CSV table of C-alpha atoms in Angstrom, one decimal:
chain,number,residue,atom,x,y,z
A,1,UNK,CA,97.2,214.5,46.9
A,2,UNK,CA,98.4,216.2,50.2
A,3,UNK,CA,102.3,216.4,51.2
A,4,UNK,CA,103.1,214.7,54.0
A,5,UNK,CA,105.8,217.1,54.6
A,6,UNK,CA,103.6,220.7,54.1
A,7,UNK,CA,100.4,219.3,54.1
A,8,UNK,CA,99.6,221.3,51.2
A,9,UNK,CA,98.0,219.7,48.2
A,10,UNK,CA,100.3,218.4,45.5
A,11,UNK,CA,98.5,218.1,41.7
A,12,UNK,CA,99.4,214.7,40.0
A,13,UNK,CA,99.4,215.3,36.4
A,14,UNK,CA,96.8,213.3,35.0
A,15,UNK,CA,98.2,209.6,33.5
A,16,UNK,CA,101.2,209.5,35.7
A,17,UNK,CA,99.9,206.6,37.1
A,18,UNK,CA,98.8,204.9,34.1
A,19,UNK,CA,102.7,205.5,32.1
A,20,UNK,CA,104.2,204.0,35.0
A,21,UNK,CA,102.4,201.1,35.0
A,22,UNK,CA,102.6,200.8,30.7
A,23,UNK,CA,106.3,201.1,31.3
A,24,UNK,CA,106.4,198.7,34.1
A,25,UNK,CA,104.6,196.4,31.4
A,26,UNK,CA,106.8,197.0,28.7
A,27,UNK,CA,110.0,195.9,30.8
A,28,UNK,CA,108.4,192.4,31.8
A,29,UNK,CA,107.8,192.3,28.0
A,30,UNK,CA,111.0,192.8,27.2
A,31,UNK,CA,112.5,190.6,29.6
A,32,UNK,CA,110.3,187.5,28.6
A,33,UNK,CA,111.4,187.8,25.0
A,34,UNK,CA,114.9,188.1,26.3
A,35,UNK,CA,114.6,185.4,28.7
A,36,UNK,CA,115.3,182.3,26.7
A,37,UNK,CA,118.4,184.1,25.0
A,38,UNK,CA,119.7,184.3,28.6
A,39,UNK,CA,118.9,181.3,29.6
A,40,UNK,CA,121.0,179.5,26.3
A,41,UNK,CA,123.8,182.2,26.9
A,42,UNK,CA,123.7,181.4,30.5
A,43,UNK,CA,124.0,177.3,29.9
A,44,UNK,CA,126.1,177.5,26.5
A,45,UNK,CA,128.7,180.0,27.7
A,46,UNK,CA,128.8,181.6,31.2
A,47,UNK,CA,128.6,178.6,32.8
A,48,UNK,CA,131.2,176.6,30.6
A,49,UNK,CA,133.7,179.5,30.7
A,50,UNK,CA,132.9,179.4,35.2
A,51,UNK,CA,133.4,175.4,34.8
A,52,UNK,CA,137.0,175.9,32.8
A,53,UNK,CA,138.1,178.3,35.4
A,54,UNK,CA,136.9,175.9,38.3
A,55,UNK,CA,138.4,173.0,36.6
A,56,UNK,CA,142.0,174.2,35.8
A,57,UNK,CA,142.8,174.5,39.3
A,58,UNK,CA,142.4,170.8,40.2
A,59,UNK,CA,144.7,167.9,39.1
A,60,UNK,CA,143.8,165.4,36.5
A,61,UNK,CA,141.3,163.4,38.6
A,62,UNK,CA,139.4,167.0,39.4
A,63,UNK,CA,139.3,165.5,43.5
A,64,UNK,CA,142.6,167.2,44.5
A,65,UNK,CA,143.2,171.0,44.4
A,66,UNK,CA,146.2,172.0,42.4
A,67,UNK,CA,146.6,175.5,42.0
A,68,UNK,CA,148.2,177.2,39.6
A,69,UNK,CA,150.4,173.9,38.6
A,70,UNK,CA,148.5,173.7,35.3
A,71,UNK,CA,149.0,176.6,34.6
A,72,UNK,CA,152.5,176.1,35.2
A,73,UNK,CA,153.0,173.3,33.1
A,74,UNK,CA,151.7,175.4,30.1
A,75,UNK,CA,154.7,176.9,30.5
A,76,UNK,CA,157.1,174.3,31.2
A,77,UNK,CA,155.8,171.2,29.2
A,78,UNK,CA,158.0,170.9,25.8
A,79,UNK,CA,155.0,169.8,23.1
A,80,UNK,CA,152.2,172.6,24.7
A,81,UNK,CA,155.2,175.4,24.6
A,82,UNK,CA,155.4,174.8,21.0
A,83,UNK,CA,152.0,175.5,20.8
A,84,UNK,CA,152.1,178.6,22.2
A,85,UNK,CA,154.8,179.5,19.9
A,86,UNK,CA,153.0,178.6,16.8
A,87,UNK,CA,149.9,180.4,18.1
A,88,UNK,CA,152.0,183.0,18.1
A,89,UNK,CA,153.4,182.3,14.3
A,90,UNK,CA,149.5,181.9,13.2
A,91,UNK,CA,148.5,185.3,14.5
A,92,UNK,CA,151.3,187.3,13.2
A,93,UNK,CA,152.2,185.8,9.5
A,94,UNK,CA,148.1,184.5,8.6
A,95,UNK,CA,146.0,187.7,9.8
A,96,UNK,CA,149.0,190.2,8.0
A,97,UNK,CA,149.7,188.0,5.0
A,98,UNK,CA,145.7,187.1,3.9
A,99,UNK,CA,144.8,190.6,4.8
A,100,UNK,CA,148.0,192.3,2.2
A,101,UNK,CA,146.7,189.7,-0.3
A,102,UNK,CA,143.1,190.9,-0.1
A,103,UNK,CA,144.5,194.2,-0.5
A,104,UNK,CA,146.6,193.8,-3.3
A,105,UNK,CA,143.8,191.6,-5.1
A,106,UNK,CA,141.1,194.3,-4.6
A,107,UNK,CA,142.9,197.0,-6.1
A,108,UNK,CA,144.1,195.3,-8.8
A,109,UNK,CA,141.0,193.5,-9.8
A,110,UNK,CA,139.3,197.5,-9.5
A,111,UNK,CA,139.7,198.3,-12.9
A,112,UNK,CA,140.0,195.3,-15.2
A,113,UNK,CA,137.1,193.6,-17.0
A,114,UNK,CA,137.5,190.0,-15.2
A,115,UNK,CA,137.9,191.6,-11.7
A,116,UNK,CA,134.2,189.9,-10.8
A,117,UNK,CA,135.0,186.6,-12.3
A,118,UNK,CA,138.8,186.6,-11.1
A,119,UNK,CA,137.1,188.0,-7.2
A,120,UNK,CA,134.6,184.9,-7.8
A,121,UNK,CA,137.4,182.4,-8.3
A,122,UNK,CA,139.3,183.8,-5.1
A,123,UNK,CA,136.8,183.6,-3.0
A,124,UNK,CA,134.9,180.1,-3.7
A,125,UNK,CA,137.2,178.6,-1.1
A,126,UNK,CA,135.3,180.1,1.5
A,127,UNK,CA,132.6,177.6,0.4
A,128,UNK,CA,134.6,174.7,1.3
A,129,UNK,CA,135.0,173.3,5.3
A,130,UNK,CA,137.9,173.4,6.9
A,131,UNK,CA,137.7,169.3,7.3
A,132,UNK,CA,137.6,169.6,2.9
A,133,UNK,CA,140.2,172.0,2.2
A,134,UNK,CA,142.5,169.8,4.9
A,135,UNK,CA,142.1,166.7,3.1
A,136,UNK,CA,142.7,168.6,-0.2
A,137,UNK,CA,146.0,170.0,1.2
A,138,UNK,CA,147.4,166.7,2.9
A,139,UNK,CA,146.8,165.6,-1.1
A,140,UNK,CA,148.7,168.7,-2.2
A,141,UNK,CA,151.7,168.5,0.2
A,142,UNK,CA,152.2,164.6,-0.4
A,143,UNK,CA,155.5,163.7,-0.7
A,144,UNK,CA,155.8,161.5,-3.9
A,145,UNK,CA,155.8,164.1,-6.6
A,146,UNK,CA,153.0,161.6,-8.8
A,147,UNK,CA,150.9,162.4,-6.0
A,148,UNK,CA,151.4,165.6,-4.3
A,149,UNK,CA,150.9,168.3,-6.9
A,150,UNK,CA,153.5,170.6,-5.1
A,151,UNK,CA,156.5,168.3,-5.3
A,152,UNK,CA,155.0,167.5,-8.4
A,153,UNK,CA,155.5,171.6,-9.7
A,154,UNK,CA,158.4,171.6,-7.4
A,155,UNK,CA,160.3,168.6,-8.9
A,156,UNK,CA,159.7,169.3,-12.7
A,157,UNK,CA,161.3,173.3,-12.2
A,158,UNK,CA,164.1,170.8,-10.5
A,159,UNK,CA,164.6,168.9,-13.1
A,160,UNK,CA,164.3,171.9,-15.7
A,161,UNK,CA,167.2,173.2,-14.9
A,162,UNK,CA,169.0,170.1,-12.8
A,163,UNK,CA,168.7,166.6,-15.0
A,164,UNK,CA,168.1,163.8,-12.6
A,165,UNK,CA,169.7,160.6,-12.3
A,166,UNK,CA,167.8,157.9,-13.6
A,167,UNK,CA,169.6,154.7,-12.2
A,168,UNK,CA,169.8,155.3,-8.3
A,169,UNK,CA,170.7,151.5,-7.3
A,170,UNK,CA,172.6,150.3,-10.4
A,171,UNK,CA,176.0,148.2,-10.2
A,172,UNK,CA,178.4,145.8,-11.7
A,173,UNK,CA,178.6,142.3,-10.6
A,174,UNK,CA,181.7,141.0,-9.6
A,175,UNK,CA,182.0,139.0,-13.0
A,176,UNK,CA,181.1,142.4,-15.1
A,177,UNK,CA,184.6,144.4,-16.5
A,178,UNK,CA,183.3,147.3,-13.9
A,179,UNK,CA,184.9,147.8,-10.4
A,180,UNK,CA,184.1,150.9,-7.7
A,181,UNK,CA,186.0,153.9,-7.9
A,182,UNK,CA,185.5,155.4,-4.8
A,183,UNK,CA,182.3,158.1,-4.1
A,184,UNK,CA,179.5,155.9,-5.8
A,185,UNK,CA,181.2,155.8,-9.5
A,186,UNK,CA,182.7,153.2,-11.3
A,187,UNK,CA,184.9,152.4,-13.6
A,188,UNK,CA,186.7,149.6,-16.0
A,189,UNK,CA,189.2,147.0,-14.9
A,190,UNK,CA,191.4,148.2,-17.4
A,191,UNK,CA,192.4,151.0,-20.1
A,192,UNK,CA,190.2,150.5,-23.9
A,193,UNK,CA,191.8,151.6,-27.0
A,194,UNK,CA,190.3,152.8,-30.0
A,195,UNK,CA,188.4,150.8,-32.7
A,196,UNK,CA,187.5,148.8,-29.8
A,197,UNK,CA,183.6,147.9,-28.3
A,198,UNK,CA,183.4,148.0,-24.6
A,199,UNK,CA,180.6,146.2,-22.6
A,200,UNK,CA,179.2,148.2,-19.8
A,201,UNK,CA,176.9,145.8,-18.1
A,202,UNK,CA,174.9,146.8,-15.0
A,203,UNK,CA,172.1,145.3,-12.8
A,204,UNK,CA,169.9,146.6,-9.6
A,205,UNK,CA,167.8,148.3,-11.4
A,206,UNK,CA,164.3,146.8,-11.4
A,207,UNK,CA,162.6,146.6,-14.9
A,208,UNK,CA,159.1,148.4,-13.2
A,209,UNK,CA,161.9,151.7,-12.6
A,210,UNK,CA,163.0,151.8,-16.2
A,211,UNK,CA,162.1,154.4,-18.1
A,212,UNK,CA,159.4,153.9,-20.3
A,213,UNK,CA,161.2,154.5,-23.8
A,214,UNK,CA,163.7,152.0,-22.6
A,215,UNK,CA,164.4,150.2,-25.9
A,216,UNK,CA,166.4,146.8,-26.1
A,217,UNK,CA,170.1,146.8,-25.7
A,218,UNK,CA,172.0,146.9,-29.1
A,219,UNK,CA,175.6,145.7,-29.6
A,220,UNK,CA,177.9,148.8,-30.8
A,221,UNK,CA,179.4,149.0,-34.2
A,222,UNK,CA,183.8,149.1,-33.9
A,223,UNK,CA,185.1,152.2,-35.6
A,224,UNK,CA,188.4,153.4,-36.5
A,225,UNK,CA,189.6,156.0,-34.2
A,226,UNK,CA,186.8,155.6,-31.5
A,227,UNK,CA,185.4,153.9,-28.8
A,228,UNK,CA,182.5,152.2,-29.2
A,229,UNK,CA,180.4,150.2,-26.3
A,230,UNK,CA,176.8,149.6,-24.7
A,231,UNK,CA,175.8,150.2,-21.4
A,232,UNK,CA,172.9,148.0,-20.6
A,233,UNK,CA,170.8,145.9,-18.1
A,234,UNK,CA,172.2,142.4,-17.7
A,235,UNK,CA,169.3,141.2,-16.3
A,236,UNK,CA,166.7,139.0,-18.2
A,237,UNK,CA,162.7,138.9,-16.5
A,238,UNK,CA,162.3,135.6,-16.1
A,239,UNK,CA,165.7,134.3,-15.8
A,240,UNK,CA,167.9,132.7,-18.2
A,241,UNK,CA,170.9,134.8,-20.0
A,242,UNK,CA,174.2,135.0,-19.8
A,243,UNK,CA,176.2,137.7,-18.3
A,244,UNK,CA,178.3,139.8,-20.2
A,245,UNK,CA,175.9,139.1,-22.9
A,246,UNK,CA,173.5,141.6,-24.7
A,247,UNK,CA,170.5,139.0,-24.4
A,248,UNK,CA,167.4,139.8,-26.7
A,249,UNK,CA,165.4,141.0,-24.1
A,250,UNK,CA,167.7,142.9,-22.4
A,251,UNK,CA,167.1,146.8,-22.1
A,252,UNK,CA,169.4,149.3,-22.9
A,253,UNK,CA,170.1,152.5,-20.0
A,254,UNK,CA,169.4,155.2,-21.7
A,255,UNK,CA,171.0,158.8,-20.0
A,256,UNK,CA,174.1,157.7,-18.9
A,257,UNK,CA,177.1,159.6,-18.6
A,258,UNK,CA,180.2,157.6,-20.0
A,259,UNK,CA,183.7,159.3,-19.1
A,260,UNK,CA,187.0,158.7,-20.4
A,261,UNK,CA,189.7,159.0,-18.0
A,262,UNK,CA,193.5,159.4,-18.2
A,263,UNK,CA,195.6,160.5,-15.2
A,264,UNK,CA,192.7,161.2,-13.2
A,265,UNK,CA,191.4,164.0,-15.9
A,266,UNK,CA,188.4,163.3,-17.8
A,267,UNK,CA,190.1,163.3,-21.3
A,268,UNK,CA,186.4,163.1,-23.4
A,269,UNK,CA,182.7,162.0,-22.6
A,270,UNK,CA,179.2,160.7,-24.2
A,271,UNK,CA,176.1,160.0,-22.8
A,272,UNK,CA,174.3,156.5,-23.9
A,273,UNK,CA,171.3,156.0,-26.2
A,274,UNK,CA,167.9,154.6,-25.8
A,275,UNK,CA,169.5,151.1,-26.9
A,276,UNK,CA,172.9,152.2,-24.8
A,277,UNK,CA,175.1,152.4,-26.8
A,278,UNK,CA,177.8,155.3,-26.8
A,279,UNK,CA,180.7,156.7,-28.8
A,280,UNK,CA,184.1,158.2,-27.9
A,281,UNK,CA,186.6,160.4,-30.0
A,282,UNK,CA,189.7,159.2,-30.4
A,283,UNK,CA,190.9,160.6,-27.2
A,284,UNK,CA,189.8,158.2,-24.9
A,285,UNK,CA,192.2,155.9,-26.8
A,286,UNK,CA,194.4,154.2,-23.3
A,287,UNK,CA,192.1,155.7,-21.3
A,288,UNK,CA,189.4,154.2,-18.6
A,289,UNK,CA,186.2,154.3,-18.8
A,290,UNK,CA,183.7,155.8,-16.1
A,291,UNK,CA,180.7,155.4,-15.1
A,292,UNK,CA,180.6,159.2,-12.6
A,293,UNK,CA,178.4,158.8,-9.4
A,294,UNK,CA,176.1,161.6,-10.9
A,295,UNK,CA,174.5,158.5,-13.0
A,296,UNK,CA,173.3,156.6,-9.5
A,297,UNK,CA,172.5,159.7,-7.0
A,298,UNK,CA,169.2,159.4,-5.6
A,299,UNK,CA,166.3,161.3,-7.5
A,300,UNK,CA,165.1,164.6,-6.7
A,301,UNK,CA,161.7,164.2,-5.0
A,302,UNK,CA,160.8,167.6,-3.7
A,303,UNK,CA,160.8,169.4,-0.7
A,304,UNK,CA,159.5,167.6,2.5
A,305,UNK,CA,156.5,170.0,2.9
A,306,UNK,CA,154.8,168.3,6.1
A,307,UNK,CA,158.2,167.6,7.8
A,308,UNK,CA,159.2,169.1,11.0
A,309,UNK,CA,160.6,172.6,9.8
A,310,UNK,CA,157.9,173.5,6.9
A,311,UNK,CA,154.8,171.6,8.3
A,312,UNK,CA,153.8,175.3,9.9
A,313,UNK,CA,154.2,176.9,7.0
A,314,UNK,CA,153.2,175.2,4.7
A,315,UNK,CA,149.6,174.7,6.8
A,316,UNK,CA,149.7,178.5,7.1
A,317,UNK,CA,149.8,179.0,3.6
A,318,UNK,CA,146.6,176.2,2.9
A,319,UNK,CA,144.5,179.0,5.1
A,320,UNK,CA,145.8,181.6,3.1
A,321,UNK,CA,144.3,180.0,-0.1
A,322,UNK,CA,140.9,179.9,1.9
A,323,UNK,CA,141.0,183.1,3.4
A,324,UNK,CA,142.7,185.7,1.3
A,325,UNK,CA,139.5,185.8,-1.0
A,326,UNK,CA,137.2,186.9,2.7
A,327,UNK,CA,139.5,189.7,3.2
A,328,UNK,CA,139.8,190.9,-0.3
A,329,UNK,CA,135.7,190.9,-0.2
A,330,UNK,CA,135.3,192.9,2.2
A,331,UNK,CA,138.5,195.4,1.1
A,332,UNK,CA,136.7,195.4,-2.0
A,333,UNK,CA,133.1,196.7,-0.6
A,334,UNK,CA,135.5,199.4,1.2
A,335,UNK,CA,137.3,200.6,-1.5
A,336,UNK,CA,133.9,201.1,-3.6
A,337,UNK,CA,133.0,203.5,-0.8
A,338,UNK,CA,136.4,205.6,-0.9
A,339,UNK,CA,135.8,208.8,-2.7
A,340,UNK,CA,137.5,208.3,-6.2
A,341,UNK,CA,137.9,212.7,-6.4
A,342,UNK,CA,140.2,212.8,-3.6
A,343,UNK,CA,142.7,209.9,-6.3
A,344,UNK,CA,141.7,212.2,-8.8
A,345,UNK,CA,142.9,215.1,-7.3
A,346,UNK,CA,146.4,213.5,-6.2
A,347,UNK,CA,146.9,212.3,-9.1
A,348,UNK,CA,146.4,215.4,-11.0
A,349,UNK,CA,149.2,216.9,-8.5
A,350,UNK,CA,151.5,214.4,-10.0
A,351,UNK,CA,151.0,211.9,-7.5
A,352,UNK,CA,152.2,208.4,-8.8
A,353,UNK,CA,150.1,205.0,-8.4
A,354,UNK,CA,152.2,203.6,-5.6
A,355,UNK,CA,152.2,207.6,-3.8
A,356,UNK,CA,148.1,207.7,-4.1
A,357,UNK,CA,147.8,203.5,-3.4
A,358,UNK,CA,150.4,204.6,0.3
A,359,UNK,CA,148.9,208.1,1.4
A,360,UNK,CA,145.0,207.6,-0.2
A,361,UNK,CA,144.1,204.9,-0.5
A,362,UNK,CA,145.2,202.8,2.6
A,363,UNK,CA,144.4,205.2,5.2
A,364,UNK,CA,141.0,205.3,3.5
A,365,UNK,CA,140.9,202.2,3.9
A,366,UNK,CA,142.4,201.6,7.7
A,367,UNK,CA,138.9,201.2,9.2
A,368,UNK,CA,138.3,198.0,6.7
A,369,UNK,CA,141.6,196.6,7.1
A,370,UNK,CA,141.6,196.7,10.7
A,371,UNK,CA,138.3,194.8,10.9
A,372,UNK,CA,139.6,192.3,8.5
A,373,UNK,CA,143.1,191.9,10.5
A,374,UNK,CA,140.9,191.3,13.6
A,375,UNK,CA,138.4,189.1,12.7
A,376,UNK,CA,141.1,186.9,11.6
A,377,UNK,CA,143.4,187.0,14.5
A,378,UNK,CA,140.4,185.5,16.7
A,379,UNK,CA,139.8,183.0,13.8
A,380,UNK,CA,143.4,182.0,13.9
A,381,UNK,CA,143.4,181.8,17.8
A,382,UNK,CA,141.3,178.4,17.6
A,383,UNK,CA,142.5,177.2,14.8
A,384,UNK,CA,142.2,173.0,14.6
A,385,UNK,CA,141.1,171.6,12.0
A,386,UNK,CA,143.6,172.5,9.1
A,387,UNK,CA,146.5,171.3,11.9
A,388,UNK,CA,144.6,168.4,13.0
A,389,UNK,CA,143.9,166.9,9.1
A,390,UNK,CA,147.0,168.8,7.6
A,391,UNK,CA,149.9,167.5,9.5
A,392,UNK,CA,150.9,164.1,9.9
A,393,UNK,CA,151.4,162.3,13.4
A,394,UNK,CA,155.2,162.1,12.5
A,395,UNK,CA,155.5,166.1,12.8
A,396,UNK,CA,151.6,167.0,14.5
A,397,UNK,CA,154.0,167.6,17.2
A,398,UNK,CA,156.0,170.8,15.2
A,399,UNK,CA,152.4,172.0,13.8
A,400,UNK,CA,150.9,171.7,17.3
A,401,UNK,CA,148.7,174.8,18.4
A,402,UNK,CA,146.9,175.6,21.3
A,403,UNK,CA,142.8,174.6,20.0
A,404,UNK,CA,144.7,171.5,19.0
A,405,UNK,CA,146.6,170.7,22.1
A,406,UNK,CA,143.3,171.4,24.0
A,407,UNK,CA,142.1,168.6,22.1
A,408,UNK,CA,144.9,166.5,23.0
A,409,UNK,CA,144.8,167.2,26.8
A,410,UNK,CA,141.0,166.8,27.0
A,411,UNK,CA,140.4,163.7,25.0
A,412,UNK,CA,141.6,160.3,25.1
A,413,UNK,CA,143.0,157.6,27.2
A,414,UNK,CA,145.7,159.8,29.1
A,415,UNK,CA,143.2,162.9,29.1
A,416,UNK,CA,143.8,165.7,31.7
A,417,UNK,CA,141.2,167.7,32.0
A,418,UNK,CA,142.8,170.4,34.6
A,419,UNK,CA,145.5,170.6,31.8
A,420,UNK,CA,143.1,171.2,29.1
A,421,UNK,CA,141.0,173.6,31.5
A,422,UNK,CA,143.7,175.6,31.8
A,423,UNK,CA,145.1,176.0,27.9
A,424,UNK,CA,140.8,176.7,27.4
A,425,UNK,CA,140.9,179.7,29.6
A,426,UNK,CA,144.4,180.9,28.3
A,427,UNK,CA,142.8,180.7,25.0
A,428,UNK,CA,140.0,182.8,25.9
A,429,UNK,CA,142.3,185.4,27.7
A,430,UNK,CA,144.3,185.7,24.6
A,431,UNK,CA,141.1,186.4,22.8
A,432,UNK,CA,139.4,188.9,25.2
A,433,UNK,CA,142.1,191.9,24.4
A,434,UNK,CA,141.4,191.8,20.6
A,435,UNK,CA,137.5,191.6,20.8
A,436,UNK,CA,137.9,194.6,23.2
A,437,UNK,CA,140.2,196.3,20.8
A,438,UNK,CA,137.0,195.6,18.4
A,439,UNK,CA,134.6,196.8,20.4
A,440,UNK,CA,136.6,200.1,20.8
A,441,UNK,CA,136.8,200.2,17.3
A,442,UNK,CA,133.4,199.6,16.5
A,443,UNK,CA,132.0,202.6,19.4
A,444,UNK,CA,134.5,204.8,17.7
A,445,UNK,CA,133.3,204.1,14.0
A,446,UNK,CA,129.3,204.8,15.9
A,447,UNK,CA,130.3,208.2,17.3
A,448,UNK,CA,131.6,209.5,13.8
C-alpha cells in the first residue's frame, strides 16, 4: 500500500481487513438481538413518559395550551396536597419502619431453632396481591368489633379492665316509680325504707340486645333490715302484660348498678342478678334509689381505624405486615455473609450484645439495608392498591396519595388528563433521585 502523503509503501498487517469487517458483523448482530428490546422500551416507556410531559401542559380538553397551571394546581388543590403529604408520610414511616423490623427479625431469628419456620411465616405475605391483603385488611379494620378482628382485640383489653354498659337506651315509662335525675341516671319518686321490695322497671331495650344469660325476672324476697327490689324489663314479646308487673316472660337486667342515695351521697350499692334482683344493707333505709348513668352509656366499640385521623396509619401498618418479611429476607442473606470472628472478637473485648448489634453488626450490614430502604421507597412512591381497597370513600380523601389521585384525575366522568399528566411526571421526578442514588450505590459496590 503506498502513502499518499510520502509515497513510500505502508505494510498492512495481514487480516486487518478481515477483523474489521468480523467486528463490523458482530455489531449488526448485536443490534438485531437488541432491536426488539428497543423497540418495546421505546413504545412502552420513552414514548409514554414524552406523551405525560406533552400532555401536562394542556388543559383538560388537551386543545388549549396551559402551561404550568397544572402544575400549579398540584400545589394549590386541597384533596391532591394531601396527597403529597401522605406520599411524604409513606416514604418516611413504611421504608424505615419495615426495614428496622426486618432487622430486628433477622437477628433475632439468627440463633434459635424455629428461626426458618418463624422467617417462613413472616414472609408468606409476600405471596399474597396487594388487591388480597387489601380486602383482608378492610375485614380487619371493620368497625363493629364481631367483625373487625382489631376492634374486636381492641374492645375485649377495653372491657378487661373498663366493664361496659350493657343497657345503652333503657328508661322508665312515665307510669314506672322511676323519674330522670339529670346526666342520663335515674332515680325513684320517693325514699324506700328497709324490709321493703322496690320495683325497678325499665323498657327500650330490645329483647335481640339482651344478653344471652338473661334469665326471667324474679320478684325479691322482703328482709328485715334491707332493701330488697328487681330491676327488670317490663316488656312482654308479643304484647300483653301489665306494667309494674314482673310478667312470666319478662327478663331480668342483669349488671346493673343500684345506688342508695341520701343528701346527694351514695350511702350503699349492689349490682343486680341474672333474674335482677338486688339487695341493700340497712343503710339505704330513707334513702333513694339510683339507677347512675354508667348503667346506660353507650358501649365501647373500638377505635375508628379507617376514619379520617388513623385511615393512614393504619393502611401503613397493613404494608408493613406484607413487607417487613422482604426486608428481613434479604437482611437475613446479609447477615449470613458478615464475618462472625470480627463479633467474636468484640465480644471477647467485653463488648455487650446491644455494643457489637450498634458498631458490628449494622455497619456490616449498611450496604444491605440501604438496598432494602431503597427499593421500598420507590415501591411506596406508587403505592395504590392498599389505599384504593383499604380506605373507605368516607375518608379515601385523608388516605389519598399521589398513584391514587393519578387515578382519580385520569379516570372517570370529570377526568382531566393534563391534571393527571402532570401528578404522572411529578411522580417520576420524585422517583428519578432515589434510583440514581441506587445506581451510585450499586457502581460503588462494583468497584470494591
Amino acid at each position: 500500500m503506498t502513502s499518499a502523503a510520502t509515497g513510500d509503501t505502508v505494510q498492512v498487517p495481514p487480516g486487518t481487513h478481515k477483523r474489521k469487517s468480523v467486528t463490523g458483523t458482530r455489531k449488526l448482530v448485536a443490534a438485531g438481538f437488541l432491536l426488539p428490546a428497543l423497540v418495546l422500551l421505546g413504545a412502552l416507556v420513552v414514548y409514554p413518559i414524552g406523551f405525560s410531559v406533552y400532555r401536562s401542559f394542556f388543559d383538560k380538553s388537551g386543545d388549549n395550551f396551559a402551561g404550568l397551571d397544572n402544575y400549579v394546581e398540584i400545589f394549590t388543590d386541597d384533596t391532591i396536597l394531601t396527597a403529597v403529604q401522605n406520599n411524604a408520610i409513606w416514604v418516611v414511616v413504611a421504608p424505615t419502619v419495615a426495614t428496622a423490623l426486618g432487622l430486628i427479625f433477622a437477628v433475632l431469628t439468627e440463633r434459635v431453632r424455629w428461626g426458618t419456620a418463624f422467617k417462613l411465616i413472616v414472609f408468606m405475605p409476600m405471596a399474597i396481591s396487594m388487591l388480597a391483603a387489601g380486602i383482608i385488611f378492610r375485614l380487619v379494620y371493620e368497625q363493629d368489633p364481631d367483625r373487625g378482628v382489631a376492634n374486636a382485640v381492641w374492645v375485649g383489653v377495653h372491657d378487661t379492665f373498663n366493664e361496659s354498659a350493657g343497657f345503652p337506651n333503657a328508661h322508665p315509662l312515665p307510669v314506672h316509680p322511676l323519674e330522670s335525675a339529670g346526666g342520663g341516671a335515674f332515680i325513684t319518686k320517693e325514699p324506700v325504707s328497709a324490709g321493703s321490695v322496690v320495683q325497678l322497671p325499665l323498657v327500650g331495650v330490645a329483647p335481640a340486645k339482651m344478653p344471652s344469660d338473661a334469665v326471667p325476672a324474679k320478684a325479691a324476697t322482703a328482709r328485715d333490715g334491707q332493701v330488697t327490689g328487681t330491676v327488670w324489663l317490663d316488656f312482654t314479646r308479643g304484647g300483653g302484660g301489665k306494667p309494674n308487673v314482673i310478667d312470666a316472660q319478662e327478663l331480668g337486667l342483669k349488671g346493673i348498678q343500684v345506688e342508695a342515695v341520701k343528701d346527694g351521697k351514695v350511702v350503699a350499692s349492689a349490682t343486680a342478678g341474672a333474674d335482677g334482683t338486688f339487695s341493700l344493707p340497712a343503710a339505704a333505709d330513707g334513702a333513694q334509689l339510683r339507677l347512675p348513668e354508667a348503667n346506660f352509656r353507650e358501649p365501647y366499640n373500638g377505635v375508628d381505624w379507617l376514619g379520617p385521623s388513623l385511615v393512614t396509619p393504619a393502611i401503613i401498618g397493613s404494608y408493613l405486615w406484607m413487607w417487613a418479611g422482604f426486608a428481613m429476607v434479604l437482611i437475613a442473606a446479609g447477615l449470613a455473609s458478615v464475618p462472625r470472628e470480627l463479633m467474636e472478637a468484640a465480644r471477647v473485648d467485653g463488648a455487650n450484645e446491644w455494643q457489637v448489634f450498634r458498631r458490628i453488626t449494622v455497619p456490616l450490614l449498611a450496604p444491605v439495608l440501604a438496598v432494602v430502604m431503597v427499593t421500598l421507597m420507590i415501591n411506596v412512591l406508587k403505592i395504590f392498591d392498599l389505599v384504593f381497597i383499604i380506605a373507605p370513600g368516607s375518608s379515601q380523601d385523608d388516605a389519598n396519595v399521589l398513584a391514587l389521585q393519578l387515578y382519580r384525575s385520569s379516570f372517570g366522568t370529570d377526568a382531566d388528563l393534563g391534571v393527571g399528566s402532570a401528578i404522572a411526571v411529578l411522580l417520576l421526578l420524585l422517583v428519578i433521585p432515589v434510583m440514581l442514588f441506587n445506581v451510585r450505590r450499586m457502581r460503588k459496590e462494583t468497584r470494591r
